[in-house]
Amino acid sequence: MALIAARDITKTYHLGDVEVNALRSVSANIERGEFLSIMGQSGSGKSTFMNILGCLDKPTAGSYMLDGMDIAKLDRDELADIRNRKIGFVFQGFNLLSRTSAIENVELPMLYNGMPAKERRLRAMEALKVVGLSGRENHYTNQLSGGQQQRVAIARAIVNQAPIIFADEPTGNLDTRTSAEVMELFVKLNAESNITIVLVTHEPDIAAYSKRVLRFLDGVIISDETKAL
Amino acid sequence: MINVPSTIKIALRALRVNKMRSMLTMLGIIIGVGAVITMLAVGTGAQRRISEQISSIGSNLIIILPGSTTAGGVRMGAGTQPTLSLGDAEAIQKECPAVMHVGPVLNGVGQVVYGSQNWSTAVVGTTPAMLNVRDWGLSGGRPFTSDEVRSGAKVCLVGQTVVDNLFGSVNPIGQSIRIKKVPFTIIGILEPKGQSPNGQDQDDTIYVPVTTAQRQLFGTTFPGMVRIIMIKAKDAGQLYAAEKQITELLRQRHRIGPRQDNDFTVRNLTQTLQAAEQSSKVMTLLLGAIASVSLLVGGIGIMNIMLVSVTERTREIGIRMAVGARTWDIRLQFLIEALIMSLIGGIFGIIIGISGSELLSMFAGWPTIVSTLSVVSAFSFSGIVGIFFGFYPAYKASLLDPIEALRYE
Ligand SMILES: Nc1ncnc2c1ncn2[C@@H]1O[C@H](COP(=O)(O)OP(=O)(O)OP(=O)(O)O)[C@@H](O)[C@H]1O
Ligand SMILES: [Mg+2]
């Protein structure tokens, strides 16, 4: 069975009398170990889809099976546990705690799975090193540049060694070189640790790192291409 | 699997970030706890003082004053006109079975001179039975005898305060002093007794035979006059019987008709004091209850600030939820924040309460007693207030929708 099996996912927002159909009957299967990009115009529903896959949001209709579990049947705390253990999420807007040091942000997911403080710190240091932020551990996130903040967000997503990483435009604020480094990191995580990676991007260069590309338009998937090997 | 130490750290940091606000919020609890402790200390102090006075004045006491308390519906001051006599006292002793000891009193203020020293003190003319009435022993010498009373001997017993002021290191027994220029021989020293119910030094006194007081010191408007009569009933159960017997006897002796009011007043001293003790207990509770209201108000302050804080930190809550914080992780974070504020407030409140009580007894002269129980209960109450008023904000925070919380600006 597919790691991620989304069937007829619909998401409708009501803004007063206006209905916004952010997703209309989207279906997709993602297998364990895949490296997948999602592309599409702004407002086409990419983030909405990612939030649902990341168990942060619930679809208006449709079913979502993650690792064989029906997400609709889980309660808040079970979802929280899934987000904690199975999913690393890099948000489009970073979503870091301000007035909090980089390392504490990276430690955050481990705060909620009972890891001892020492190991937490060690792992967070390691993750920050991986994203090239060694030496900035104690900087407050609001004192970091946009690219640095993005890297802290990535460190937080990988620190728990979750089997799935969702990254919503993880290189949006990075220069070409750093982007390439981050992408190499994802490729490595995917290849060496068999971590499933789903990322949203507008840049074909970034999408080129993945083996499969989903294209969104107005809340539907218009193409699903897998690179021929 | 909630990580309590980390949660405490998070809460402490959140409080530190909003230092001023946290401190002002704590101030509510500080004042509340301080007020509860101070008020209970004042109440307990008053209660203790009254109990001490009850035991110092003697037990099962009845006091007879001249004059009537009510006359034709109008309240008159008791003790206005002298109507009691030594004869009354002797008759009570003889004819009232519920009465154990009778001590008549004719007193006044007198200048006492010993050598070059002089001292103004309360001179009490009475009988040897008075020592039994007051449960008062001697620390030296002997009491005067009935014979000395009958003959109007010029002997006296002196209180400790008088001894301290006139004699210094000299042994007063056998010494001669002059009371209102009349020479007396000291035959005994009264045991130190401390303060009376109305705050007088009971040791600042001299006992002389009542007859001597009548003839030599104060004079009388009619033969055998005394100012008051103090009585000790056989036991607490006989107090009422004694009162009744005395009233009947005195009405007879004073020839008071059935429609006429008494020309004397019988007062049950022990009962009066016990009533005072009871009412001071009620007062303590009342003071504590009123002060608790301010603690409650402090709790509402905590709730208010916590609600603001939850709203302000909606995004933070969303982020925590997104990375795996469960309902109780969030709830505990805010609960601990409220609890820390209320407990720190409680600790400072205890300090304020104890120093407030000290200041009150130092500058206002009120006896205050800070009991361990009041400190412990005020502190735990502040903790309960923190949990109680912190729960709703924490509950609200924990129910936020992760994705909506993340979008919150
Ligand atoms: N909370 C919301 N309330 C109402 N409408 C929303 C909400 N979130 C998203 N939408 C709408 O849903 C549609 C899809 O939004 P989404 O954020 O998924 O787009 P996107 O593909 O991620 O765009 P971008 O590339 O700009 O990030 C948009 O039309 C947006 O206006
Ligand atoms: Mg988006």
PDB file of C-alpha atoms in Angstrom, chain A residues 91-166:
ATOM      1  CA  PHE A  91       6.455  25.993   6.069  1.00  0.00           C
ATOM      2  CA  GLN A  92       6.226  28.509   3.308  1.00  0.00           C
ATOM      3  CA  GLY A  93       6.480  31.267   5.913  1.00  0.00           C
ATOM      4  CA  PHE A  94       9.012  29.360   8.117  1.00  0.00           C
ATOM      5  CA  ASN A  95       6.851  29.541  11.241  1.00  0.00           C
ATOM      6  CA  LEU A  96       9.696  29.807  13.712  1.00  0.00           C
ATOM      7  CA  LEU A  97       9.275  30.988  17.285  1.00  0.00           C
ATOM      8  CA  SER A  98      10.556  34.525  17.477  1.00  0.00           C
ATOM      9  CA  ARG A  99      12.541  35.778  20.451  1.00  0.00           C
ATOM     10  CA  THR A 100      13.760  32.192  20.715  1.00  0.00           C
ATOM     11  CA  SER A 101      17.168  30.929  19.727  1.00  0.00           C
ATOM     12  CA  ALA A 102      17.741  28.882  16.579  1.00  0.00           C
ATOM     13  CA  ILE A 103      18.689  25.818  18.566  1.00  0.00           C
ATOM     14  CA  GLU A 104      15.596  25.968  20.711  1.00  0.00           C
ATOM     15  CA  ASN A 105      13.476  26.172  17.584  1.00  0.00           C
ATOM     16  CA  VAL A 106      15.171  23.113  16.227  1.00  0.00           C
ATOM     17  CA  GLU A 107      14.705  21.283  19.527  1.00  0.00           C
ATOM     18  CA  LEU A 108      10.993  22.007  19.560  1.00  0.00           C
ATOM     19  CA  PRO A 109       9.697  18.760  17.964  1.00  0.00           C
ATOM     20  CA  MET A 110      11.821  16.697  20.368  1.00  0.00           C
ATOM     21  CA  LEU A 111      10.291  18.527  23.306  1.00  0.00           C
ATOM     22  CA  TYR A 112       7.104  16.647  22.597  1.00  0.00           C
ATOM     23  CA  ASN A 113       8.419  13.118  22.272  1.00  0.00           C
ATOM     24  CA  GLY A 114      10.160  12.744  25.592  1.00  0.00           C
ATOM     25  CA  MET A 115      13.725  12.897  24.367  1.00  0.00           C
ATOM     26  CA  PRO A 116      16.226  13.641  27.140  1.00  0.00           C
ATOM     27  CA  ALA A 117      17.489  17.236  27.124  1.00  0.00           C
ATOM     28  CA  LYS A 118      21.097  16.254  26.416  1.00  0.00           C
ATOM     29  CA  GLU A 119      20.284  14.228  23.348  1.00  0.00           C
ATOM     30  CA  ARG A 120      17.887  16.912  22.189  1.00  0.00           C
ATOM     31  CA  ARG A 121      20.611  19.485  22.243  1.00  0.00           C
ATOM     32  CA  LEU A 122      23.078  17.189  20.497  1.00  0.00           C
ATOM     33  CA  ARG A 123      20.703  16.359  17.697  1.00  0.00           C
ATOM     34  CA  ALA A 124      19.688  19.967  17.233  1.00  0.00           C
ATOM     35  CA  MET A 125      23.356  20.991  16.954  1.00  0.00           C
ATOM     36  CA  GLU A 126      23.849  18.269  14.392  1.00  0.00           C
ATOM     37  CA  ALA A 127      20.824  19.377  12.343  1.00  0.00           C
ATOM     38  CA  LEU A 128      21.989  22.994  12.392  1.00  0.00           C
ATOM     39  CA  LYS A 129      25.410  21.858  11.231  1.00  0.00           C
ATOM     40  CA  VAL A 130      23.822  19.977   8.365  1.00  0.00           C
ATOM     41  CA  VAL A 131      22.069  23.150   7.155  1.00  0.00           C
ATOM     42  CA  GLY A 132      25.252  25.137   7.605  1.00  0.00           C
ATOM     43  CA  LEU A 133      24.259  27.179  10.629  1.00  0.00           C
ATOM     44  CA  SER A 134      26.901  26.026  13.095  1.00  0.00           C
ATOM     45  CA  GLY A 135      27.894  28.932  15.266  1.00  0.00           C
ATOM     46  CA  ARG A 136      24.470  30.550  15.042  1.00  0.00           C
ATOM     47  CA  GLU A 137      22.782  28.233  17.522  1.00  0.00           C
ATOM     48  CA  ASN A 138      22.087  30.931  20.047  1.00  0.00           C
ATOM     49  CA  HIS A 139      20.984  33.645  17.673  1.00  0.00           C
ATOM     50  CA  TYR A 140      17.369  34.610  17.998  1.00  0.00           C
ATOM     51  CA  THR A 141      15.480  33.685  14.861  1.00  0.00           C
ATOM     52  CA  ASN A 142      14.289  37.239  14.369  1.00  0.00           C
ATOM     53  CA  GLN A 143      17.955  38.249  14.182  1.00  0.00           C
ATOM     54  CA  LEU A 144      18.626  35.885  11.294  1.00  0.00           C
ATOM     55  CA  SER A 145      18.309  36.612   7.576  1.00  0.00           C
ATOM     56  CA  GLY A 146      15.451  35.147   5.569  1.00  0.00           C
ATOM     57  CA  GLY A 147      17.665  32.431   4.122  1.00  0.00           C
ATOM     58  CA  GLN A 148      19.046  31.577   7.557  1.00  0.00           C
ATOM     59  CA  GLN A 149      15.562  31.378   8.971  1.00  0.00           C
ATOM     60  CA  GLN A 150      14.586  29.044   6.168  1.00  0.00           C
ATOM     61  CA  ARG A 151      17.515  26.828   7.044  1.00  0.00           C
ATOM     62  CA  VAL A 152      16.529  26.763  10.700  1.00  0.00           C
ATOM     63  CA  ALA A 153      13.076  25.657   9.541  1.00  0.00           C
ATOM     64  CA  ILE A 154      14.671  22.893   7.491  1.00  0.00           C
ATOM     65  CA  ALA A 155      16.823  21.823  10.432  1.00  0.00           C
ATOM     66  CA  ARG A 156      13.677  21.588  12.547  1.00  0.00           C
ATOM     67  CA  ALA A 157      12.006  19.427   9.884  1.00  0.00           C
ATOM     68  CA  ILE A 158      14.873  16.947   9.640  1.00  0.00           C
ATOM     69  CA  VAL A 159      15.914  16.841  13.291  1.00  0.00           C
ATOM     70  CA  ASN A 160      13.392  14.225  14.347  1.00  0.00           C
ATOM     71  CA  GLN A 161      14.397  11.884  11.514  1.00  0.00           C
ATOM     72  CA  ALA A 162      10.790  11.677  10.396  1.00  0.00           C
ATOM     73  CA  PRO A 163      10.158   9.338   7.471  1.00  0.00           C
ATOM     74  CA  ILE A 164       8.331  12.051   5.487  1.00  0.00           C
ATOM     75  CA  ILE A 165       9.340  15.634   4.851  1.00  0.00           C
ATOM     76  CA  PHE A 166       6.922  18.152   3.415  1.00  0.00           C
TER      77      PHE A 166
END
